Amino acid sequence: MSSAAQTLFAPHALLPQGWAQDVLLRWDGTGRLAEVSTGAPPPAGTPRAAGPLLPAMPNLHSHAFQRGFAGLTERRSGAAGAAEDSFWSWRELMYRFAGRIGPESLQAVATWLYVEMLEAGYTQVCEFQYVHHQPDGTPYADDAALCRAVLRAAQAAGIGITLLPVLYQTSGFGGQAPGAGQRRFLRATDDMLSLWELLAADVQGMGAYSVEKPMPGARLGLAPHSLRAVPPEALREAVAGVQALDAGAPIHIHIAEQVKEVEDCLAWSGQRPVAWLLDHAPVDANWCLVHATHMDADEYRRAAASGAVAGLCPSTEANLGDGVFDLPRWLGGCGAWGIGSDSHVCVDAAEELMLLEYSQRLTRRQRNVGATADQPDVASALWLQAVAGGAQASGVALGGLAPGQRADFVVLDATHPALAGLPPAQQLAAHVFASSRSRAIDQVWVAGRPAVQAGRHPARDVAFQAFRQARAALLDV
């Protein structure tokens, strides 16, 4: 890597403290930022960003295989005139697709998805990987085959990955027996800990960085699927077992996504899901509470105070009819949050932020809900908060444009019709709220190397063809 390639000058950049002018970034041979200076002209020959520079966005919740059937569940599943569809009817359709995917098709789907993510401004993905076994529920000869498929996909695309193998044991609160559609997900606690140790070596190997073959790196965590899928003793043992191996391992769990889940938890335990979790698990800043949509005032207060990240997935939560997270109440408790694309009906960091803000406006009948006193520009405020929370949930140093953080950033296209002629902060606002599905991203850098240029990933065409073939085979079309 030449010395010139280790620096970038941006006339305008969004730093953790807000917008700054004449920003020089310098990173070292490990792909981490060594210097972020402002207010001075760059050395001669320094590459120059063609538009406003943003910290790249972590995607804190992904089920990669679900990209393969995005758009295929948008029709009523019952008889004509049926009263309603819901998350629970969608889930049955998801099980059918999950029953067919294998390591090769998963790798093809995930590689294309990760290319899409990079083009959308995501540079780290938290992969909540819960399909483990063959369709009949028996293990593959390589017990880690499906987890390794997504690791290979991340390597091929050049995106950082936080791999979260999922513990799944029951179909409902109180230890209800799993159904046929869940048999590919099931693991005993000891089996999960064995898998975790097996994957730890793979993930450590992915972290190797060299000038010749730079890698954004990988992180390993654990995902107890949900309180309905993991009994209390298994939750305790799995979390303790993983934290004995890595005290800082990210722990992600689906929680309080649906009203029925809250009702069932109350019937089982006498407590709401988030309250039960806070009382029975060591929830702290290593945890990500995915969705956390349905909390009462005390749960909002206690969960925010725990240091856990709220993992918000606005497009999926809207698609499934989950409900709306109360962002102002969470921020009132100084809660951290980030965004994920979850089921991938939308793969666009800016659009997720737009949907989050608009859901708050619709429920509160107010505008600019996500703005703060320190950052009155709502797009800038949302972007910085989502970057910080996503980095925390990823367990990776991705918290913004600051020394010690990975050199991951996005350069907006200042010539895009929605952005041209605007000041930098308003260019970001236009990117989030006014560029529609015509993205205004010019470049995306990962660990100090451009992964996307002129809005395109170099592997886009090859990855798409493999995805199209895999999806056609899975759907028999």
Short mmCIF file of C-alpha atoms in Angstrom, two decimals:
data_model
loop_
_atom_site.label_atom_id
_atom_site.label_comp_id
_atom_site.label_asym_id
_atom_site.label_seq_id
_atom_site.Cartn_x
_atom_site.Cartn_y
_atom_site.Cartn_z
CA MET A 1 0.00 0.00 0.00
CA SER A 2 1.48 3.35 -0.98
CA SER A 3 1.61 6.25 1.46
CA ALA A 4 -0.84 8.20 -0.70
CA ALA A 5 -3.35 5.37 -0.50
CA GLN A 6 -3.28 5.59 3.31
CA THR A 7 -4.74 9.10 3.41
CA LEU A 8 -7.91 10.77 2.23
CA PHE A 9 -8.91 14.41 2.36
CA ALA A 10 -12.55 15.44 2.63
CA PRO A 11 -13.69 19.06 2.36
CA HIS A 12 -16.61 18.07 4.61
CA ALA A 13 -16.99 15.06 6.90
CA LEU A 14 -19.40 13.94 9.62
CA LEU A 15 -17.28 13.37 12.73
CA PRO A 16 -18.68 12.03 16.05
CA GLN A 17 -19.03 15.63 17.28
CA GLY A 18 -20.71 16.80 14.08
CA TRP A 19 -19.80 18.24 10.69
CA ALA A 20 -16.26 19.49 10.13
CA GLN A 21 -14.37 21.11 7.26
CA ASP A 22 -11.04 20.20 5.68
CA VAL A 23 -10.76 16.77 7.27
CA LEU A 24 -7.69 14.60 6.72
CA LEU A 25 -7.93 10.89 7.46
CA ARG A 26 -4.82 8.77 7.84
CA TRP A 27 -4.87 5.03 8.53
CA ASP A 28 -2.21 2.44 9.25
CA GLY A 29 -1.38 -0.92 7.75
CA THR A 30 -4.06 -2.67 9.82
CA GLY A 31 -6.84 -0.60 8.26
CA ARG A 32 -7.47 1.46 11.40
CA LEU A 33 -7.59 5.23 11.56
CA ALA A 34 -4.42 6.67 13.06
CA GLU A 35 -5.24 10.38 12.60
CA VAL A 36 -8.30 12.54 11.99
CA SER A 37 -7.35 16.20 11.71
CA THR A 38 -9.39 19.23 10.67
CA GLY A 39 -8.98 22.76 9.39
CA ALA A 40 -5.75 22.45 7.40
CA PRO A 41 -4.98 21.92 3.71
CA PRO A 42 -3.87 18.39 2.80
CA PRO A 43 -0.33 17.43 1.79
CA ALA A 44 0.33 17.54 -1.94
CA GLY A 45 -0.93 14.49 -3.77
CA THR A 46 -3.46 13.44 -1.11
CA PRO A 47 -6.54 11.77 -2.64
CA ARG A 48 -9.66 13.91 -2.29
CA ALA A 49 -13.22 12.73 -1.59
CA ALA A 50 -15.61 13.88 -4.30
CA GLY A 51 -18.44 14.54 -1.84
CA PRO A 52 -19.34 14.64 1.86
CA LEU A 53 -17.71 11.88 3.91
CA LEU A 54 -19.76 9.84 6.39
CA PRO A 55 -18.85 7.07 8.83
CA ALA A 56 -20.00 3.76 7.36
CA MET A 57 -23.03 2.05 8.88
CA PRO A 58 -23.02 -1.29 10.73
CA ASN A 59 -26.01 -3.54 9.98
CA LEU A 60 -26.81 -5.07 13.36
CA HIS A 61 -29.41 -7.66 12.34
CA SER A 62 -29.46 -9.92 9.29
CA HIS A 63 -31.01 -13.24 8.30
CA ALA A 64 -29.18 -13.59 4.98
CA PHE A 65 -31.21 -16.48 3.58
CA GLN A 66 -34.40 -14.43 3.77
CA ARG A 67 -33.18 -12.18 0.95
CA GLY A 68 -33.99 -15.12 -1.31
CA PHE A 69 -37.74 -14.81 -0.76
CA ALA A 70 -38.09 -11.05 -0.20
CA GLY A 71 -41.25 -9.89 -1.96
CA LEU A 72 -42.80 -13.35 -2.13
CA THR A 73 -44.99 -13.12 0.95
CA GLU A 74 -46.98 -10.03 -0.04
CA ARG A 75 -50.28 -11.78 -0.62
CA ARG A 76 -53.00 -12.96 1.72
CA SER A 77 -52.22 -16.47 2.91
CA GLY A 78 -55.74 -17.47 3.95
CA ALA A 79 -59.00 -17.75 2.07
CA ALA A 80 -60.44 -14.74 0.27
CA GLY A 81 -61.88 -12.36 2.82
CA ALA A 82 -59.70 -13.68 5.66
CA ALA A 83 -59.56 -11.20 8.51
CA GLU A 84 -55.81 -10.71 8.70
CA ASP A 85 -52.31 -11.91 8.04
CA SER A 86 -49.59 -11.46 10.64
CA PHE A 87 -46.02 -12.19 11.63
CA TRP A 88 -47.14 -15.70 12.53
CA SER A 89 -48.55 -16.52 9.08
CA TRP A 90 -45.43 -14.98 7.48
CA ARG A 91 -43.31 -17.23 9.68
CA GLU A 92 -44.85 -20.38 8.20
CA LEU A 93 -43.90 -19.22 4.70
CA MET A 94 -40.39 -18.46 5.93
CA TYR A 95 -40.07 -21.98 7.35
CA ARG A 96 -40.85 -23.48 3.95
CA PHE A 97 -38.05 -21.52 2.30
CA ALA A 98 -35.62 -22.23 5.14
CA GLY A 99 -36.36 -25.93 4.67
CA ARG A 100 -34.79 -25.91 1.22
CA ILE A 101 -31.64 -23.81 1.48
CA GLY A 102 -28.22 -25.50 1.63
CA PRO A 103 -24.63 -24.34 2.07
CA GLU A 104 -24.04 -23.56 -1.62
CA SER A 105 -27.30 -21.70 -2.16
CA LEU A 106 -26.91 -19.86 1.16
CA GLN A 107 -23.44 -18.70 0.14
CA ALA A 108 -24.74 -17.43 -3.20
CA VAL A 109 -27.68 -15.59 -1.61
CA ALA A 110 -25.52 -14.13 1.17
CA THR A 111 -22.73 -13.01 -1.18
CA TRP A 112 -25.21 -11.05 -3.32
CA LEU A 113 -26.86 -9.61 -0.22
CA TYR A 114 -23.52 -8.48 1.19
CA VAL A 115 -22.64 -6.83 -2.13
CA GLU A 116 -25.99 -5.00 -1.91
CA MET A 117 -25.21 -3.98 1.66
CA LEU A 118 -21.86 -2.50 0.71
CA GLU A 119 -23.43 -0.52 -2.12
CA ALA A 120 -25.98 0.76 0.39
CA GLY A 121 -23.37 2.02 2.88
CA TYR A 122 -23.19 -0.93 5.30
CA THR A 123 -19.68 -2.26 6.00
CA GLN A 124 -20.29 -4.70 8.89
CA VAL A 125 -23.11 -7.21 9.18
CA CYS A 126 -24.32 -9.01 12.31
CA GLU A 127 -25.47 -12.33 10.85
CA PHE A 128 -28.12 -13.98 13.06
CA GLN A 129 -27.59 -17.46 11.58
CA TYR A 130 -30.16 -19.99 12.74
CA VAL A 131 -30.37 -22.59 9.96
CA HIS A 132 -27.87 -25.23 11.11
CA HIS A 133 -28.75 -28.70 9.84
CA GLN A 134 -29.94 -30.64 6.80
CA PRO A 135 -33.63 -30.42 5.87
CA ASP A 136 -34.47 -33.53 7.90
CA GLY A 137 -32.76 -32.08 10.96
CA THR A 138 -29.65 -34.25 10.87
CA PRO A 139 -26.24 -32.54 11.06
CA TYR A 140 -24.09 -31.99 8.00
CA ALA A 141 -20.79 -33.87 7.87
CA ASP A 142 -19.28 -30.45 8.48
CA ASP A 143 -21.35 -29.36 11.45
CA ALA A 144 -20.46 -25.72 10.77
CA ALA A 145 -21.28 -25.87 7.04
CA LEU A 146 -24.00 -23.20 6.98
CA CYS A 147 -22.19 -20.81 9.30
CA ARG A 148 -19.07 -21.20 7.20
CA ALA A 149 -21.12 -20.45 4.08
CA VAL A 150 -21.91 -16.96 5.36
CA LEU A 151 -18.31 -16.43 6.45
CA ARG A 152 -17.18 -17.27 2.91
CA ALA A 153 -19.83 -14.92 1.53
CA ALA A 154 -18.54 -12.08 3.70
CA GLN A 155 -14.99 -12.75 2.53
CA ALA A 156 -16.07 -12.81 -1.10
CA ALA A 157 -17.94 -9.51 -0.81
CA GLY A 158 -15.35 -7.83 1.42
CA ILE A 159 -17.71 -6.92 4.25
CA GLY A 160 -16.93 -7.27 7.94
CA ILE A 161 -19.06 -9.84 9.74
CA THR A 162 -20.16 -10.46 13.30
CA LEU A 163 -21.31 -14.08 13.16
CA LEU A 164 -24.06 -14.93 15.64
CA PRO A 165 -24.85 -18.67 15.64
CA VAL A 166 -28.35 -19.06 16.99
CA LEU A 167 -29.44 -21.21 19.92
CA TYR A 168 -32.96 -22.52 19.30
CA GLN A 169 -34.61 -25.32 21.28
CA THR A 170 -38.37 -24.86 21.78
CA SER A 171 -41.38 -23.49 19.93
CA GLY A 172 -42.90 -21.51 22.76
CA PHE A 173 -42.68 -20.41 26.38
CA GLY A 174 -42.61 -23.19 28.94
CA GLY A 175 -40.59 -25.61 26.82
CA GLN A 176 -43.14 -26.35 24.09
CA ALA A 177 -41.95 -28.99 21.64
CA PRO A 178 -40.54 -27.61 18.37
CA GLY A 179 -42.48 -28.05 15.14
CA ALA A 180 -41.34 -29.70 11.92
CA GLY A 181 -40.49 -26.32 10.37
CA GLN A 182 -38.00 -25.63 13.17
CA ARG A 183 -36.02 -28.88 13.07
CA ARG A 184 -33.16 -27.33 11.05
CA PHE A 185 -32.65 -24.72 13.78
CA LEU A 186 -32.33 -26.94 16.85
CA ARG A 187 -29.21 -27.37 18.95
CA ALA A 188 -28.56 -28.62 22.44
CA THR A 189 -26.63 -26.15 24.58
CA ASP A 190 -23.48 -28.29 24.67
CA ASP A 191 -23.62 -28.65 20.89
CA MET A 192 -23.85 -24.89 20.51
CA LEU A 193 -20.80 -24.34 22.71
CA SER A 194 -18.88 -26.93 20.68
CA LEU A 195 -19.91 -25.19 17.45
CA TRP A 196 -18.88 -21.86 18.93
CA GLU A 197 -15.37 -23.08 19.66
CA LEU A 198 -15.12 -24.54 16.15
CA LEU A 199 -16.15 -21.23 14.58
CA ALA A 200 -13.85 -19.21 16.82
CA ALA A 201 -10.84 -20.55 14.92
CA ASP A 202 -12.43 -19.65 11.57
CA VAL A 203 -13.26 -16.14 12.71
CA GLN A 204 -9.79 -15.59 14.12
CA GLY A 205 -8.31 -16.60 10.76
CA MET A 206 -10.53 -14.10 8.95
CA GLY A 207 -9.06 -11.33 11.06
CA ALA A 208 -5.66 -11.58 9.41
CA TYR A 209 -4.87 -8.35 7.54
CA SER A 210 -2.09 -7.84 5.03
CA VAL A 211 -1.26 -5.29 2.39
CA GLU A 212 -1.67 -7.93 -0.30
CA LYS A 213 -5.03 -9.24 0.93
CA PRO A 214 -6.76 -6.82 3.30
CA MET A 215 -9.65 -8.27 5.28
CA PRO A 216 -12.15 -6.20 7.23
CA GLY A 217 -12.15 -8.92 9.86
CA ALA A 218 -14.77 -10.89 11.74
CA ARG A 219 -16.21 -11.21 15.24
CA LEU A 220 -18.02 -14.09 16.89
CA GLY A 221 -20.97 -13.72 19.24
CA LEU A 222 -24.05 -15.68 20.29
CA ALA A 223 -27.74 -15.32 19.54
CA PRO A 224 -30.18 -16.99 21.92
CA HIS A 225 -33.06 -16.76 19.44
CA SER A 226 -35.77 -15.54 21.82
CA LEU A 227 -37.26 -16.32 25.21
CA ARG A 228 -39.87 -18.50 23.53
CA ALA A 229 -37.15 -20.56 21.78
CA VAL A 230 -34.56 -20.82 24.59
CA PRO A 231 -35.58 -22.09 28.04
CA PRO A 232 -34.15 -20.27 31.08
CA GLU A 233 -31.52 -22.86 31.99
CA ALA A 234 -30.25 -23.10 28.42
CA LEU A 235 -30.05 -19.30 28.22
CA ARG A 236 -28.03 -19.14 31.41
CA GLU A 237 -25.64 -21.95 30.42
CA ALA A 238 -25.07 -20.79 26.85
CA VAL A 239 -24.37 -17.17 27.77
CA ALA A 240 -22.08 -18.21 30.63
CA GLY A 241 -20.25 -20.69 28.41
CA VAL A 242 -19.59 -18.17 25.66
CA GLN A 243 -18.60 -15.40 28.04
CA ALA A 244 -16.12 -17.76 29.74
CA LEU A 245 -14.38 -18.00 26.35
CA ASP A 246 -14.83 -14.33 25.38
CA ALA A 247 -16.09 -11.96 28.06
CA GLY A 248 -16.88 -9.28 25.48
CA ALA A 249 -18.72 -11.48 22.99
CA PRO A 250 -21.82 -9.79 21.53
CA ILE A 251 -25.09 -11.39 22.70
CA HIS A 252 -28.15 -10.73 20.50
CA ILE A 253 -31.72 -11.84 21.20
CA HIS A 254 -35.12 -11.23 19.59
CA ILE A 255 -37.33 -9.72 22.27
CA ALA A 256 -40.84 -8.25 22.56
CA GLU A 257 -41.35 -8.09 18.79
CA GLN A 258 -45.03 -9.02 18.81
CA VAL A 259 -47.96 -8.37 21.16
CA LYS A 260 -48.70 -12.12 21.23
CA GLU A 261 -45.16 -12.74 22.44
CA VAL A 262 -45.74 -10.35 25.33
CA GLU A 263 -49.07 -11.99 26.18
CA ASP A 264 -47.58 -15.48 26.08
CA CYS A 265 -44.65 -14.43 28.27
CA LEU A 266 -47.02 -12.92 30.82
CA ALA A 267 -49.06 -16.13 30.87
CA TRP A 268 -45.90 -18.19 31.36
CA SER A 269 -43.97 -16.09 33.86
CA GLY A 270 -46.14 -13.26 35.07
CA GLN A 271 -43.66 -10.80 33.55
CA ARG A 272 -43.27 -9.03 30.24
CA PRO A 273 -40.35 -10.32 28.09
CA VAL A 274 -37.88 -7.47 28.58
CA ALA A 275 -38.57 -7.30 32.32
CA TRP A 276 -38.05 -11.06 32.63
CA LEU A 277 -34.78 -10.89 30.69
CA LEU A 278 -33.43 -8.04 32.78
CA ASP A 279 -34.25 -9.96 35.97
CA HIS A 280 -32.82 -13.31 34.84
CA ALA A 281 -29.88 -12.60 32.52
CA PRO A 282 -26.68 -10.52 32.82
CA VAL A 283 -27.83 -7.90 30.32
CA ASP A 284 -25.20 -5.22 29.78
CA ALA A 285 -23.49 -3.29 26.98
CA ASN A 286 -22.56 -6.53 25.20
CA TRP A 287 -26.23 -7.28 24.55
CA CYS A 288 -28.43 -6.26 21.64
CA LEU A 289 -32.19 -6.41 22.20
CA VAL A 290 -33.49 -6.94 18.67
CA HIS A 291 -36.80 -5.14 18.00
CA ALA A 292 -37.80 -4.55 21.67
CA THR A 293 -40.93 -3.05 20.15
CA HIS A 294 -43.41 -3.67 22.93
CA MET A 295 -42.09 -2.40 26.26
CA ASP A 296 -43.81 -0.53 29.04
CA ALA A 297 -42.32 2.62 30.62
CA ASP A 298 -40.38 0.70 33.27
CA GLU A 299 -38.90 -1.66 30.68
CA TYR A 300 -37.77 1.27 28.55
CA ARG A 301 -36.11 2.84 31.56
CA ARG A 302 -34.41 -0.33 32.81
CA ALA A 303 -33.32 -1.60 29.40
CA ALA A 304 -31.77 1.73 28.44
CA ALA A 305 -29.96 1.90 31.78
CA SER A 306 -28.52 -1.60 31.26
CA GLY A 307 -26.33 -0.31 28.44
CA ALA A 308 -27.80 -2.76 25.92
CA VAL A 309 -28.37 -1.67 22.33
CA ALA A 310 -31.88 -1.63 20.89
CA GLY A 311 -31.67 -3.34 17.49
CA LEU A 312 -34.24 -1.58 15.31
CA CYS A 313 -35.24 -2.96 11.90
CA PRO A 314 -37.80 -0.43 10.63
CA SER A 315 -38.48 -1.90 7.17
CA THR A 316 -38.98 -5.44 8.47
CA GLU A 317 -40.98 -4.29 11.49
CA ALA A 318 -43.26 -2.39 9.13
CA ASN A 319 -43.46 -5.28 6.66
CA LEU A 320 -44.47 -7.73 9.40
CA GLY A 321 -46.84 -5.35 11.17
CA ASP A 322 -44.85 -5.53 14.40
CA GLY A 323 -45.52 -2.04 15.74
CA VAL A 324 -43.45 1.09 16.40
CA PHE A 325 -40.55 1.49 18.80
CA ASP A 326 -40.78 4.60 21.01
CA LEU A 327 -37.51 6.29 20.06
CA PRO A 328 -37.91 9.50 22.14
CA ARG A 329 -38.62 7.49 25.28
CA TRP A 330 -35.52 5.35 24.64
CA LEU A 331 -33.35 8.40 24.00
CA GLY A 332 -34.75 9.97 27.14
CA GLY A 333 -33.04 7.17 29.05
CA CYS A 334 -29.81 7.69 27.06
CA GLY A 335 -30.34 4.35 25.33
CA ALA A 336 -28.09 3.20 22.49
CA TRP A 337 -29.63 1.93 19.26
CA GLY A 338 -28.70 0.82 15.77
CA ILE A 339 -30.37 -0.42 12.61
CA GLY A 340 -30.59 -3.74 10.82
CA SER A 341 -32.16 -4.91 7.58
CA ASP A 342 -33.36 -8.21 9.14
CA SER A 343 -35.49 -9.94 6.45
CA HIS A 344 -34.04 -7.70 3.69
CA VAL A 345 -37.21 -6.42 2.11
CA CYS A 346 -35.10 -3.27 2.08
CA VAL A 347 -31.30 -3.16 1.85
CA ASP A 348 -30.57 0.53 2.30
CA ALA A 349 -29.16 2.20 5.41
CA ALA A 350 -30.61 5.60 4.48
CA GLU A 351 -34.08 4.19 3.88
CA GLU A 352 -34.08 2.42 7.26
CA LEU A 353 -33.38 5.75 8.95
CA MET A 354 -36.10 7.44 6.92
CA LEU A 355 -38.63 4.77 7.92
CA LEU A 356 -37.60 5.03 11.57
CA GLU A 357 -38.09 8.80 11.59
CA TYR A 358 -41.36 8.66 9.64
CA SER A 359 -42.84 6.03 11.98
CA GLN A 360 -42.13 8.37 14.89
CA ARG A 361 -43.74 11.30 13.05
CA LEU A 362 -46.85 9.29 12.22
CA THR A 363 -47.41 8.08 15.78
CA ARG A 364 -46.55 11.41 17.46
CA ARG A 365 -47.83 13.77 14.75
CA GLN A 366 -44.57 15.73 15.04
CA ARG A 367 -41.58 16.38 12.78
CA ASN A 368 -37.81 15.92 13.20
CA VAL A 369 -38.33 13.59 16.14
CA GLY A 370 -34.83 12.08 15.99
CA ALA A 371 -33.01 15.41 16.23
CA THR A 372 -31.28 16.35 19.47
CA ALA A 373 -30.26 19.56 21.18
CA ASP A 374 -26.63 18.86 20.26
CA GLN A 375 -27.47 17.83 16.70
CA PRO A 376 -30.61 19.59 15.42
CA ASP A 377 -30.17 18.20 11.89
CA VAL A 378 -32.24 15.02 12.09
CA ALA A 379 -30.41 13.03 9.39
CA SER A 380 -27.01 13.76 10.97
CA ALA A 381 -28.32 12.92 14.45
CA LEU A 382 -29.85 9.62 13.34
CA TRP A 383 -26.79 8.62 11.31
CA LEU A 384 -24.36 9.23 14.17
CA GLN A 385 -26.53 7.45 16.74
CA ALA A 386 -27.05 4.44 14.48
CA VAL A 387 -23.32 4.19 13.74
CA ALA A 388 -22.41 4.29 17.44
CA GLY A 389 -25.06 1.77 18.49
CA GLY A 390 -24.35 -0.51 15.54
CA ALA A 391 -20.64 -0.55 16.33
CA GLN A 392 -21.37 -1.45 19.95
CA ALA A 393 -23.69 -4.28 18.90
CA SER A 394 -21.13 -5.54 16.38
CA GLY A 395 -18.36 -5.76 18.95
CA VAL A 396 -16.06 -4.03 16.45
CA ALA A 397 -14.33 -0.63 16.49
CA LEU A 398 -16.61 1.08 13.99
CA GLY A 399 -17.86 3.97 16.07
CA GLY A 400 -17.17 6.75 13.59
CA LEU A 401 -14.37 8.80 12.07
CA ALA A 402 -11.96 8.84 15.00
CA PRO A 403 -8.50 7.42 15.77
CA GLY A 404 -8.57 3.72 16.65
CA GLN A 405 -11.69 3.01 14.64
CA ARG A 406 -11.65 0.93 11.46
CA ALA A 407 -11.24 3.08 8.36
CA ASP A 408 -14.78 2.48 7.07
CA PHE A 409 -16.54 5.41 5.42
CA VAL A 410 -19.01 6.44 2.75
CA VAL A 411 -18.55 9.20 0.20
CA LEU A 412 -21.78 10.72 -1.07
CA ASP A 413 -22.21 11.64 -4.72
CA ALA A 414 -22.34 15.44 -4.62
CA THR A 415 -23.49 15.50 -8.26
CA HIS A 416 -26.56 13.34 -7.63
CA PRO A 417 -29.73 15.25 -8.62
CA ALA A 418 -31.09 15.09 -5.09
CA LEU A 419 -27.86 16.45 -3.57
CA ALA A 420 -26.31 18.80 -6.12
CA GLY A 421 -25.84 22.37 -4.90
CA LEU A 422 -26.76 21.70 -1.26
CA PRO A 423 -24.59 22.26 1.85
CA PRO A 424 -23.08 19.02 3.28
CA ALA A 425 -25.55 18.44 6.12
CA GLN A 426 -28.44 19.01 3.74
CA GLN A 427 -26.83 16.60 1.27
CA LEU A 428 -27.02 13.91 3.94
CA ALA A 429 -30.62 14.93 4.65
CA ALA A 430 -31.41 14.63 0.95
CA HIS A 431 -29.70 11.23 0.84
CA VAL A 432 -31.87 9.99 3.71
CA PHE A 433 -35.15 11.69 2.90
CA ALA A 434 -35.13 12.75 -0.75
CA SER A 435 -33.02 10.44 -2.92
CA SER A 436 -35.69 7.71 -3.01
CA ARG A 437 -34.41 4.41 -4.40
CA SER A 438 -31.78 6.16 -6.52
CA ARG A 439 -28.90 5.98 -4.06
CA ALA A 440 -26.61 8.95 -3.73
CA ILE A 441 -23.50 6.95 -2.74
CA ASP A 442 -20.31 7.32 -4.76
CA GLN A 443 -17.78 5.29 -2.75
CA VAL A 444 -17.71 2.92 0.21
CA TRP A 445 -14.40 2.16 1.93
CA VAL A 446 -13.77 -0.83 4.21
CA ALA A 447 -10.62 -1.03 6.34
CA GLY A 448 -9.00 1.67 4.24
CA ARG A 449 -9.75 0.16 0.83
CA PRO A 450 -12.51 1.15 -1.63
CA ALA A 451 -15.10 -1.62 -1.83
CA VAL A 452 -17.57 0.36 -3.95
CA GLN A 453 -16.66 2.92 -6.61
CA ALA A 454 -19.03 5.01 -8.71
CA GLY A 455 -21.83 3.32 -6.77
CA ARG A 456 -20.95 -0.23 -7.88
CA HIS A 457 -19.25 -3.20 -6.27
CA PRO A 458 -16.73 -4.87 -8.61
CA ALA A 459 -18.27 -8.32 -8.02
CA ARG A 460 -21.86 -7.14 -8.59
CA ASP A 461 -22.51 -8.92 -11.90
CA VAL A 462 -20.95 -12.25 -10.94
CA ALA A 463 -22.61 -12.25 -7.51
CA PHE A 464 -26.00 -11.42 -9.00
CA GLN A 465 -25.86 -14.23 -11.54
CA ALA A 466 -25.05 -16.76 -8.81
CA PHE A 467 -27.87 -15.37 -6.66
CA ARG A 468 -30.37 -15.54 -9.51
CA GLN A 469 -29.51 -19.15 -10.24
CA ALA A 470 -29.67 -20.13 -6.57
CA ARG A 471 -33.01 -18.44 -6.02
CA ALA A 472 -34.51 -19.99 -9.15
CA ALA A 473 -33.44 -23.46 -7.98
CA LEU A 474 -34.85 -22.88 -4.49
CA LEU A 475 -38.17 -21.70 -5.89
CA ASP A 476 -38.30 -24.16 -8.82
CA VAL A 477 -38.75 -21.34 -11.35
#
